[in-house]
Amino acid sequence: MKILLTAFAAFDNRDTNVTTLILNELSNNIKGYDIEKLYLPVALNSSFNIVKEHINKHNPDMIILCGEAAKRSKISIEIKARNIVSKKLCDDDEVDLNNQIIVENGDDIIYSNFPTVEALSQVISKNIPVELSTDAGGYICNALYYQVQNEFKNIPCVFIHFPLPTGEFSLSKMVEGLSTIIESL
């Protein structure tokens, strides 16, 4: 089985993005799966175009999109994406992101077709802080999640937010959490 994993570049004047660190540490061969890693800019149009081109070329069986959520304290498995970007910032594509619809005439919400509950229970069994989340945010994370699910309805897809590493919740624990999610498939 071929699994596409994505991470974002640094943003908000940070030196790095925790998702880049996690993907760099993650093994390319988990439970015999073929892991493909893709690193994305924090840009509404560019990030989706890069993912779309990769999916069309490599045809993965599963997609796991990863993003940083600095204010969270657990790994958040996102169960849905909304068809709106509500962050009052400009991204690297210089797109005004204030209350824009992502896909005209698209569904308001798209729920993940990834086995999220199974992934959650496996991560919980390893005593790693994790939760199911219904809010993928109002920025690029939610937008990419929505766009990928809207375009590739038949490929199981999930978005996972990771907190910043702390003394109690190390980078290695987050890597173990992502590995466990993959192993749960």
mmCIF file of C-alpha atoms in Angstrom:
data_model
loop_
_atom_site.group_PDB
_atom_site.id
_atom_site.type_symbol
_atom_site.label_atom_id
_atom_site.label_comp_id
_atom_site.label_asym_id
_atom_site.label_seq_id
_atom_site.Cartn_x
_atom_site.Cartn_y
_atom_site.Cartn_z
ATOM 1 C CA MET A 1 0.000 0.000 0.000
ATOM 2 C CA LYS A 2 1.283 3.443 -0.964
ATOM 3 C CA ILE A 3 0.764 6.243 1.569
ATOM 4 C CA LEU A 4 1.349 9.916 0.817
ATOM 5 C CA LEU A 5 2.420 12.022 3.818
ATOM 6 C CA THR A 6 2.699 15.791 3.633
ATOM 7 C CA ALA A 7 4.321 18.425 5.839
ATOM 8 C CA PHE A 8 4.416 22.194 5.663
ATOM 9 C CA ALA A 9 7.350 24.582 5.575
ATOM 10 C CA ALA A 10 8.003 26.977 8.436
ATOM 11 C CA PHE A 11 5.657 29.933 8.826
ATOM 12 C CA ASP A 12 4.862 32.755 11.239
ATOM 13 C CA ASN A 13 8.573 33.651 11.612
ATOM 14 C CA ARG A 14 9.500 30.199 12.971
ATOM 15 C CA ASP A 15 12.712 28.424 11.971
ATOM 16 C CA THR A 16 10.961 25.167 11.139
ATOM 17 C CA ASN A 17 7.603 23.421 11.143
ATOM 18 C CA VAL A 18 7.121 20.499 13.522
ATOM 19 C CA THR A 19 5.604 18.451 10.682
ATOM 20 C CA THR A 20 8.819 18.716 8.680
ATOM 21 C CA LEU A 21 10.765 17.445 11.701
ATOM 22 C CA ILE A 22 8.313 14.568 12.192
ATOM 23 C CA LEU A 23 8.436 13.454 8.568
ATOM 24 C CA ASN A 24 12.235 13.717 8.548
ATOM 25 C CA GLU A 25 12.388 11.338 11.548
ATOM 26 C CA LEU A 26 9.689 8.935 10.326
ATOM 27 C CA SER A 27 10.826 5.686 8.720
ATOM 28 C CA ASN A 28 10.075 5.305 5.018
ATOM 29 C CA ASN A 29 9.129 1.667 5.541
ATOM 30 C CA ILE A 30 6.480 1.104 8.193
ATOM 31 C CA LYS A 31 4.729 -2.271 8.317
ATOM 32 C CA GLY A 32 5.689 -2.824 4.691
ATOM 33 C CA TYR A 33 3.906 0.310 3.459
ATOM 34 C CA ASP A 34 5.487 2.422 0.754
ATOM 35 C CA ILE A 35 5.766 5.873 2.368
ATOM 36 C CA GLU A 36 6.024 8.935 0.129
ATOM 37 C CA LYS A 37 6.862 12.260 1.787
ATOM 38 C CA LEU A 38 5.991 15.603 0.277
ATOM 39 C CA TYR A 39 7.023 18.968 1.736
ATOM 40 C CA LEU A 40 4.743 21.902 0.954
ATOM 41 C CA PRO A 41 4.864 25.696 1.076
ATOM 42 C CA VAL A 42 2.373 27.494 3.317
ATOM 43 C CA ALA A 43 0.431 28.678 0.293
ATOM 44 C CA LEU A 44 -3.206 28.095 -0.603
ATOM 45 C CA ASN A 45 -2.830 27.552 -4.339
ATOM 46 C CA SER A 46 0.704 26.189 -4.548
ATOM 47 C CA SER A 47 0.318 23.578 -1.807
ATOM 48 C CA PHE A 48 -2.785 22.050 -3.400
ATOM 49 C CA ASN A 49 -1.296 22.128 -6.906
ATOM 50 C CA ILE A 50 1.819 20.292 -5.685
ATOM 51 C CA VAL A 51 -0.265 17.645 -3.897
ATOM 52 C CA LYS A 52 -2.639 17.252 -6.850
ATOM 53 C CA GLU A 53 0.239 16.757 -9.297
ATOM 54 C CA HIS A 54 1.856 14.202 -6.983
ATOM 55 C CA ILE A 55 -1.391 12.248 -6.500
ATOM 56 C CA ASN A 56 -2.100 12.191 -10.232
ATOM 57 C CA LYS A 57 1.438 10.976 -10.970
ATOM 58 C CA HIS A 58 1.905 8.453 -8.124
ATOM 59 C CA ASN A 59 -1.677 7.355 -7.294
ATOM 60 C CA PRO A 60 -1.365 6.755 -3.521
ATOM 61 C CA ASP A 61 -3.790 4.448 -1.710
ATOM 62 C CA MET A 62 -4.023 6.719 1.375
ATOM 63 C CA ILE A 63 -3.257 10.374 2.102
ATOM 64 C CA ILE A 64 -2.168 11.757 5.474
ATOM 65 C CA LEU A 65 -1.807 15.536 5.498
ATOM 66 C CA CYS A 66 0.074 16.979 8.490
ATOM 67 C CA GLY A 67 0.085 20.456 9.981
ATOM 68 C CA GLU A 68 1.297 22.356 13.005
ATOM 69 C CA ALA A 69 -1.090 23.604 15.689
ATOM 70 C CA ALA A 70 1.117 25.424 18.195
ATOM 71 C CA LYS A 71 -1.650 26.031 20.746
ATOM 72 C CA ARG A 72 -2.771 22.404 20.967
ATOM 73 C CA SER A 73 -1.394 19.907 23.463
ATOM 74 C CA LYS A 74 -2.377 16.670 21.708
ATOM 75 C CA ILE A 75 -2.140 15.107 18.288
ATOM 76 C CA SER A 76 -5.431 16.087 16.657
ATOM 77 C CA ILE A 77 -6.948 13.747 14.082
ATOM 78 C CA GLU A 78 -9.257 15.996 12.063
ATOM 79 C CA ILE A 79 -12.531 14.379 11.059
ATOM 80 C CA LYS A 80 -13.800 17.090 8.694
ATOM 81 C CA ALA A 81 -12.853 20.056 6.521
ATOM 82 C CA ARG A 82 -14.962 23.152 5.909
ATOM 83 C CA ASN A 83 -15.362 24.970 2.594
ATOM 84 C CA ILE A 84 -14.117 28.299 3.911
ATOM 85 C CA VAL A 85 -10.869 30.029 4.754
ATOM 86 C CA SER A 86 -11.399 32.561 7.520
ATOM 87 C CA LYS A 87 -7.910 33.599 8.596
ATOM 88 C CA LYS A 88 -7.149 37.299 8.130
ATOM 89 C CA LEU A 89 -3.657 36.741 6.728
ATOM 90 C CA CYS A 90 -2.051 36.583 3.340
ATOM 91 C CA ASP A 91 -0.197 33.420 2.433
ATOM 92 C CA ASP A 92 2.903 32.891 0.319
ATOM 93 C CA ASP A 93 0.712 32.965 -2.809
ATOM 94 C CA GLU A 94 -0.464 36.451 -1.767
ATOM 95 C CA VAL A 95 -4.073 35.303 -1.646
ATOM 96 C CA ASP A 96 -6.422 37.273 0.576
ATOM 97 C CA LEU A 97 -7.720 34.567 2.876
ATOM 98 C CA ASN A 98 -10.392 36.510 4.717
ATOM 99 C CA ASN A 99 -13.686 34.557 4.603
ATOM 100 C CA GLN A 100 -13.257 33.009 1.175
ATOM 101 C CA ILE A 101 -15.065 29.961 -0.143
ATOM 102 C CA ILE A 102 -12.486 27.359 -1.173
ATOM 103 C CA VAL A 103 -14.481 25.565 -3.895
ATOM 104 C CA GLU A 104 -17.437 27.371 -5.496
ATOM 105 C CA ASN A 105 -20.606 25.249 -5.240
ATOM 106 C CA GLY A 106 -18.716 22.703 -3.098
ATOM 107 C CA ASP A 107 -20.182 20.952 -0.075
ATOM 108 C CA ASP A 108 -20.066 23.022 3.119
ATOM 109 C CA ILE A 109 -18.286 20.200 4.964
ATOM 110 C CA ILE A 110 -16.467 17.095 3.810
ATOM 111 C CA TYR A 111 -15.989 14.355 6.401
ATOM 112 C CA SER A 112 -12.892 12.191 6.307
ATOM 113 C CA ASN A 113 -13.199 8.741 4.759
ATOM 114 C CA PHE A 114 -10.059 7.625 6.661
ATOM 115 C CA PRO A 115 -10.439 5.099 9.528
ATOM 116 C CA THR A 116 -10.047 7.837 12.167
ATOM 117 C CA VAL A 117 -11.563 5.963 15.121
ATOM 118 C CA GLU A 118 -9.285 2.978 14.580
ATOM 119 C CA ALA A 119 -6.263 5.289 14.358
ATOM 120 C CA LEU A 120 -7.346 7.100 17.522
ATOM 121 C CA SER A 121 -7.748 3.893 19.529
ATOM 122 C CA GLN A 122 -4.326 2.608 18.476
ATOM 123 C CA VAL A 123 -2.588 5.857 19.481
ATOM 124 C CA ILE A 124 -4.475 5.904 22.809
ATOM 125 C CA SER A 125 -3.278 2.346 23.460
ATOM 126 C CA LYS A 126 0.314 3.659 23.313
ATOM 127 C CA ASN A 127 -0.461 6.374 25.912
ATOM 128 C CA ILE A 128 0.243 9.151 23.433
ATOM 129 C CA PRO A 129 -1.896 12.308 23.841
ATOM 130 C CA VAL A 130 -4.391 12.279 20.966
ATOM 131 C CA GLU A 131 -7.908 13.451 20.180
ATOM 132 C CA LEU A 132 -10.465 13.543 17.406
ATOM 133 C CA SER A 133 -11.001 17.140 16.320
ATOM 134 C CA THR A 134 -13.831 18.782 14.413
ATOM 135 C CA ASP A 135 -11.916 21.985 13.652
ATOM 136 C CA ALA A 136 -9.087 21.852 11.121
ATOM 137 C CA GLY A 137 -8.750 25.628 11.520
ATOM 138 C CA GLY A 138 -9.397 28.524 9.219
ATOM 139 C CA TYR A 139 -6.124 28.602 7.327
ATOM 140 C CA ILE A 140 -4.099 26.561 4.845
ATOM 141 C CA CYS A 141 -4.479 23.269 6.767
ATOM 142 C CA ASN A 142 -8.250 23.226 6.446
ATOM 143 C CA ALA A 143 -8.099 24.529 2.871
ATOM 144 C CA LEU A 144 -5.680 21.820 1.717
ATOM 145 C CA TYR A 145 -7.700 19.145 3.528
ATOM 146 C CA TYR A 146 -10.894 20.334 1.847
ATOM 147 C CA GLN A 147 -9.334 20.616 -1.615
ATOM 148 C CA VAL A 148 -7.746 17.152 -1.517
ATOM 149 C CA GLN A 149 -10.922 15.454 -0.281
ATOM 150 C CA ASN A 150 -13.039 17.338 -2.808
ATOM 151 C CA GLU A 151 -10.773 16.419 -5.737
ATOM 152 C CA PHE A 152 -9.893 12.843 -4.712
ATOM 153 C CA LYS A 153 -13.083 11.505 -3.133
ATOM 154 C CA ASN A 154 -12.109 7.840 -3.520
ATOM 155 C CA ILE A 155 -8.761 8.036 -1.724
ATOM 156 C CA PRO A 156 -8.965 7.814 2.084
ATOM 157 C CA CYS A 157 -7.574 11.076 3.447
ATOM 158 C CA VAL A 158 -7.041 12.593 6.877
ATOM 159 C CA PHE A 159 -5.441 15.729 8.275
ATOM 160 C CA ILE A 160 -3.424 15.477 11.477
ATOM 161 C CA HIS A 161 -2.398 18.495 13.541
ATOM 162 C CA PHE A 162 0.666 18.228 15.754
ATOM 163 C CA PRO A 163 1.472 20.477 18.716
ATOM 164 C CA LEU A 164 4.891 21.960 19.298
ATOM 165 C CA PRO A 165 7.240 19.585 21.145
ATOM 166 C CA THR A 166 7.471 20.059 24.899
ATOM 167 C CA GLY A 167 9.397 18.276 27.615
ATOM 168 C CA GLU A 168 6.438 15.965 28.252
ATOM 169 C CA PHE A 169 5.460 15.536 24.608
ATOM 170 C CA SER A 170 8.661 15.060 22.676
ATOM 171 C CA LEU A 171 9.205 14.957 18.946
ATOM 172 C CA SER A 172 9.929 11.226 19.209
ATOM 173 C CA LYS A 173 6.478 10.677 20.808
ATOM 174 C CA MET A 174 4.859 12.526 17.908
ATOM 175 C CA VAL A 175 6.784 10.382 15.411
ATOM 176 C CA GLU A 176 5.614 7.299 17.324
ATOM 177 C CA GLY A 177 2.043 8.647 17.164
ATOM 178 C CA LEU A 178 2.179 9.093 13.388
ATOM 179 C CA SER A 179 3.799 5.661 12.966
ATOM 180 C CA THR A 180 1.008 4.162 15.067
ATOM 181 C CA ILE A 181 -1.636 5.836 12.901
ATOM 182 C CA ILE A 182 -0.030 4.323 9.815
ATOM 183 C CA GLU A 183 0.304 0.912 11.473
ATOM 184 C CA SER A 184 -3.409 1.009 12.333
ATOM 185 C CA LEU A 185 -4.331 0.767 8.663
#
